[in-house]
Short mmCIF file of C-alpha atoms in Angstrom, two decimals:
data_model
loop_
_atom_site.label_atom_id
_atom_site.label_comp_id
_atom_site.label_asym_id
_atom_site.label_seq_id
_atom_site.Cartn_x
_atom_site.Cartn_y
_atom_site.Cartn_z
CA MET X 24 78.50 156.54 142.07
CA ASN X 25 77.57 159.38 144.95
CA GLN X 26 80.46 161.30 145.10
CA LYS X 27 78.59 164.28 143.22
CA LEU X 28 77.70 165.10 146.55
CA VAL X 29 79.83 164.54 148.82
CA ASN X 30 80.73 167.83 150.32
CA ILE X 31 83.86 169.91 149.57
CA LEU X 32 85.63 172.52 151.36
CA LEU X 33 86.98 175.58 149.31
CA VAL X 34 90.68 177.29 151.25
CA GLU X 35 90.26 180.51 149.03
CA ASP X 36 91.69 183.89 150.48
CA ASP X 37 90.75 186.20 147.57
CA GLU X 38 86.63 186.66 146.74
CA VAL X 39 86.64 187.19 143.54
CA ASP X 40 88.26 183.89 143.22
CA VAL X 41 85.61 181.87 145.57
CA MET X 42 82.92 183.91 143.32
CA ASN X 43 84.98 182.72 140.18
CA VAL X 44 84.50 178.57 141.49
CA LYS X 45 80.59 179.47 142.91
CA ARG X 46 80.31 180.34 139.51
CA ALA X 47 81.84 177.10 137.74
CA PHE X 48 80.47 175.01 139.91
CA SER X 49 77.12 176.26 138.67
CA LYS X 50 77.73 177.30 135.39
CA ASN X 51 79.03 172.97 135.51
CA ASN X 52 76.09 171.78 137.05
CA ILE X 53 78.42 170.33 140.46
CA MET X 54 76.17 170.41 142.78
CA ASN X 55 77.68 169.33 146.13
CA PRO X 56 77.88 171.71 148.97
CA LEU X 57 80.70 173.94 148.55
CA PHE X 58 82.04 175.29 151.59
CA VAL X 59 84.59 178.27 152.56
CA ALA X 60 87.47 179.11 154.48
CA GLY X 61 89.40 182.08 153.63
CA ASN X 62 92.48 180.58 155.08
CA GLY X 63 94.35 177.25 156.46
CA VAL X 64 93.45 178.74 160.09
CA GLU X 65 90.13 179.11 159.91
CA ALA X 66 89.51 176.05 157.50
CA LEU X 67 91.70 173.90 160.68
CA GLU X 68 89.48 175.53 163.33
CA MET X 69 86.37 174.44 160.81
CA LEU X 70 87.36 171.00 160.54
CA GLU X 71 88.22 169.98 163.76
CA ASN X 72 85.52 171.97 165.71
CA HIS X 73 83.30 170.10 163.57
CA ILE X 74 81.78 172.93 162.33
CA ILE X 75 80.96 171.88 158.99
CA PRO X 76 80.28 168.53 158.01
CA LEU X 77 83.92 166.35 156.84
CA PRO X 78 84.55 167.19 153.42
CA LYS X 79 85.88 164.37 150.56
CA ILE X 80 87.61 166.83 149.30
CA ILE X 81 89.37 170.18 149.83
CA ILE X 82 90.05 172.59 146.99
CA LEU X 83 93.15 174.39 148.37
CA ASP X 84 94.70 177.56 147.01
CA ILE X 85 98.55 178.49 148.81
CA ASN X 86 99.05 181.89 149.07
CA MET X 87 96.94 182.89 151.64
CA PRO X 88 97.54 184.97 154.84
CA LYS X 89 97.79 182.98 158.43
CA MET X 90 97.93 179.86 157.05
CA ASN X 91 99.63 178.85 154.02
CA GLY X 92 97.97 176.05 151.57
CA ILE X 93 101.41 173.79 152.65
CA GLU X 94 101.57 174.65 156.18
CA PHE X 95 97.32 173.27 156.41
CA LEU X 96 98.21 170.17 154.38
CA LYS X 97 101.30 169.72 156.63
CA ILE X 98 99.16 170.05 159.89
CA MET X 99 95.98 167.82 157.64
CA ARG X 100 98.45 164.78 156.33
CA GLU X 101 98.92 164.30 160.23
CA ASN X 102 95.15 164.78 161.54
CA GLU X 103 94.02 160.97 161.40
CA ILE X 104 90.47 162.23 160.90
CA LEU X 105 91.30 164.46 158.11
CA LYS X 106 94.60 163.24 156.82
CA ASN X 107 92.90 160.83 153.72
CA ILE X 108 90.96 163.98 152.38
CA SER X 109 91.53 164.77 148.47
CA VAL X 110 93.17 167.60 148.03
CA PHE X 111 92.97 169.34 144.95
CA VAL X 112 95.66 172.62 144.56
CA MET X 113 94.12 175.26 142.71
CA THR X 114 96.62 178.58 142.74
CA THR X 115 98.66 181.40 140.76
CA SER X 116 101.60 179.85 142.67
CA ASN X 117 103.44 178.50 139.79
CA GLU X 118 107.02 177.60 141.98
CA ASP X 119 108.97 174.76 141.83
CA SER X 120 108.76 174.41 145.85
CA ASP X 121 105.43 174.82 145.60
CA LYS X 122 104.69 171.92 143.61
CA ILE X 123 107.21 169.92 145.16
CA ASN X 124 106.02 170.46 148.62
CA ALA X 125 102.47 170.04 147.53
CA TYR X 126 103.09 166.68 145.96
CA ASN X 127 105.22 165.54 149.18
CA LEU X 128 102.18 166.20 151.06
CA ASN X 129 100.09 163.81 148.51
CA VAL X 130 97.26 166.19 146.95
CA ALA X 131 95.54 164.64 144.03
CA GLY X 132 96.55 167.28 141.22
CA TYR X 133 97.78 170.73 141.46
CA ILE X 134 95.81 173.34 138.76
CA LEU X 135 97.18 176.39 138.02
CA LYS X 136 94.31 178.97 137.35
CA PRO X 137 94.05 179.45 134.22
CA LEU X 138 93.96 183.47 133.55
CA SER X 139 90.36 183.71 132.01
CA PHE X 140 87.09 182.51 133.68
CA GLU X 141 86.39 180.43 130.10
CA LYS X 142 89.67 177.79 130.59
CA PHE X 143 88.52 178.10 134.61
CA LEU X 144 85.24 177.15 133.43
CA THR X 145 86.71 174.08 131.38
CA SER X 146 89.18 173.03 134.16
CA VAL X 147 86.20 173.08 136.80
CA ALA X 148 84.69 170.12 134.50
CA THR X 149 87.51 168.53 133.63
CA LEU X 150 87.70 168.43 137.68
CA LYS X 151 83.54 167.25 137.18
CA ASN X 152 84.36 164.62 135.17
CA PHE X 153 87.42 163.44 137.24
CA TRP X 154 85.31 163.36 140.51
CA GLN X 155 82.35 161.34 139.00
CA LEU X 156 84.71 158.15 137.20
CA CYS X 157 86.58 158.26 141.57
CA GLU X 158 85.05 156.39 144.75
CA LEU X 159 86.18 158.11 147.42
CA MET A 30 101.72 168.63 132.36
CA GLY A 31 104.36 168.66 129.56
CA ASN A 32 105.63 164.58 128.85
CA ALA A 33 105.26 162.68 131.40
CA SER A 34 105.78 158.96 132.18
CA ILE A 35 103.39 156.76 132.80
CA LEU A 36 103.83 152.60 134.77
CA LEU A 37 100.91 150.78 134.34
CA VAL A 38 101.24 147.56 136.63
CA ASP A 39 98.97 144.50 136.09
CA ASN A 40 99.47 140.76 135.09
CA ARG A 41 97.47 140.83 132.82
CA LYS A 42 98.86 140.66 129.29
CA ALA A 43 95.33 141.57 127.61
CA ILE A 44 94.67 144.34 129.36
CA ILE A 45 98.46 145.92 129.02
CA GLU A 46 97.51 145.95 125.43
CA SER A 47 94.21 147.78 125.70
CA PHE A 48 95.76 150.05 127.43
CA ARG A 49 98.04 150.45 124.94
CA LYS A 50 95.66 150.51 121.92
CA SER A 51 93.39 153.25 124.21
CA PHE A 52 96.37 155.34 124.83
CA SER A 53 97.18 155.61 121.28
CA GLU A 54 93.29 156.33 119.91
CA ILE A 55 93.32 158.69 122.29
CA GLU A 56 96.47 160.19 121.25
CA VAL A 57 98.12 160.11 124.96
CA LYS A 58 101.18 162.25 124.74
CA HIS A 59 102.69 161.08 128.13
CA THR A 60 104.98 157.27 127.74
CA LEU A 61 103.48 154.59 129.15
CA PHE A 62 105.72 152.06 130.67
CA SER A 63 104.18 148.85 131.67
CA ALA A 64 105.03 146.44 134.48
CA ALA A 65 103.73 142.47 135.30
CA ASN A 66 103.58 142.62 138.74
CA GLU A 67 104.60 144.57 142.02
CA ASN A 68 108.62 143.43 141.81
CA GLU A 69 109.26 144.00 138.29
CA ALA A 70 107.34 147.88 139.02
CA TRP A 71 109.72 148.31 141.68
CA SER A 72 112.61 147.13 140.00
CA MET A 73 111.77 149.60 137.17
CA LEU A 74 111.17 153.14 140.49
CA ASP A 75 114.14 152.12 142.82
CA GLY A 76 115.67 148.39 141.21
CA SER A 77 118.36 147.27 138.39
CA GLN A 78 115.91 148.45 135.33
CA LYS A 79 115.43 152.18 137.03
CA LEU A 80 113.31 154.22 134.50
CA SER A 81 114.90 157.57 134.12
CA PRO A 82 112.95 160.05 134.50
CA VAL A 83 111.28 158.38 137.44
CA PRO A 84 107.49 157.88 136.51
CA LYS A 85 105.36 160.92 137.72
CA ILE A 86 101.68 158.92 137.27
CA ILE A 87 101.27 155.26 138.28
CA LEU A 88 98.09 152.48 137.43
CA ILE A 89 97.68 149.77 139.37
CA ASP A 90 95.04 147.71 140.04
CA VAL A 91 95.34 146.66 143.72
CA ASN A 92 92.78 143.52 143.99
CA ARG A 93 95.11 141.39 141.34
CA THR A 94 97.33 140.33 144.07
CA LYS A 95 95.40 139.79 147.98
CA ASN A 96 97.46 142.69 149.67
CA LYS A 97 100.68 143.17 147.48
CA GLY A 98 99.59 145.79 145.42
CA ILE A 99 98.58 148.05 148.48
CA GLN A 100 102.28 146.81 150.55
CA PHE A 101 103.83 148.58 147.19
CA LEU A 102 101.72 152.04 147.71
CA ASN A 103 102.63 151.16 151.07
CA ALA A 104 106.89 150.91 150.11
CA ILE A 105 106.05 153.63 147.64
CA ARG A 106 105.26 156.42 149.84
CA ASN A 107 107.99 156.16 152.42
CA HIS A 108 110.30 156.49 150.21
CA THR A 109 112.05 159.20 149.94
CA ASP A 110 111.90 159.96 146.23
CA LEU A 111 109.09 158.18 145.07
CA LYS A 112 106.70 159.31 148.33
CA SER A 113 105.70 162.22 145.26
CA ILE A 114 104.49 160.08 142.87
CA LEU A 115 100.63 160.13 141.86
CA VAL A 116 99.17 157.26 141.94
CA PHE A 117 95.55 155.58 140.61
CA VAL A 118 94.10 152.72 141.68
CA ILE A 119 91.94 151.09 138.67
CA THR A 120 90.02 147.91 138.84
CA ASP A 121 88.04 146.05 138.32
CA SER A 122 87.05 144.30 140.83
CA GLU A 123 85.60 144.92 144.33
CA ASN A 124 87.19 145.05 147.95
CA GLU A 125 86.31 147.07 150.56
CA ILE A 126 89.69 145.93 152.32
CA ASN A 127 92.11 147.41 149.57
CA LYS A 128 89.93 150.59 148.82
CA ALA A 129 90.14 151.85 152.45
CA ALA A 130 93.78 151.34 153.18
CA ALA A 131 94.27 152.78 149.31
CA LEU A 132 92.45 155.83 150.57
CA ASN A 133 94.64 156.03 153.21
CA LEU A 134 97.65 156.04 151.32
CA ASN A 135 96.16 159.13 149.77
CA ILE A 136 96.10 158.01 146.49
CA ALA A 137 94.98 160.27 143.55
CA GLY A 138 92.12 158.54 142.58
CA TYR A 139 90.49 154.23 143.62
CA ILE A 140 88.80 154.04 139.84
CA PRO A 141 86.36 151.21 139.20
CA MET A 142 86.09 150.53 135.87
CA SER A 143 85.68 148.21 133.06
CA PHE A 144 88.94 147.18 131.05
CA GLU A 145 86.38 146.55 127.91
CA SER A 146 88.02 147.91 124.93
CA GLN A 147 84.79 150.11 123.99
CA THR A 148 84.62 152.05 127.28
CA LEU A 149 88.51 151.86 128.37
CA ASN A 150 88.56 154.49 126.23
CA SER A 151 85.97 156.96 127.90
CA PHE A 152 88.15 156.47 131.05
CA VAL A 153 91.37 156.50 129.33
CA SER A 154 90.48 160.29 128.14
CA VAL A 155 88.87 161.51 131.29
CA LEU A 156 92.22 160.61 133.01
CA ASN A 157 94.18 162.33 129.54
CA GLU A 158 92.26 165.48 129.80
CA TYR A 159 93.04 165.44 133.98
CA TRP A 160 96.74 164.73 133.75
CA ASN A 161 96.56 167.59 131.17
CA ILE A 162 95.18 170.22 133.48
CA ILE A 163 97.56 169.50 136.48
CA GLU A 164 101.32 170.39 136.73
CA PHE A 165 104.26 168.86 137.89
CA SER A 166 107.55 169.87 139.47
CA SER A 167 110.23 169.98 136.63
CA GLN A 168 112.54 168.02 139.05
CA LYS A 169 113.83 164.37 138.13
#
């Protein structure tokens, strides 16, 4: 399976969280090219204008300025080219409404950001193992 | 996530048994239901044998029955109360057309696997770890 090399887009406004994802990728030897967008508007711009190669996986925060994760997902799922990208929500929002909206838009998983970096590392390791099972 | 129910759709009794054994050996905390085909599965989701609560997860080999599996997934995605179900396609055969169709229906994962009991445990344990880090809504 070659999805080890698929492009991943992280849509996240918090710079500390972006750094944590990068560190967790590096510690787990996840070598996939990782692109970062600071919010939904920026992510759509990057995707629609082909500024980055089409990712197979998107890691999506919910609470972001300009366009939040759910609004981004809605637009993405209506776009013929983008609609089948696998989306993994990674957020601090424990709101039921966010979970319902995200699963109605068929995310592959809704993950609460763990409070400690150690736990975050474990979650990312679990994601890596799961991605390695899947054909995208 | 907390305890959820999982529906496995497969017409091979031996495979359903292997999954049951594997769930038990790995101590998966989720409840496993099984259906022998898409019709039976549908009746468990929205028919006379409707499960309550509705399963949060479906495991299905869409390559067992030409395009019936894909039609089933399509019906789920078009059903207001079922469209949010997390679907994992698990298969021991290749079918690029079904694979593309399933990915277009936003399944959570298309997983080629061996159903041999020695290797099944390792697949189920990765899946189980993944299920344990994801959250579901408390609804339904």
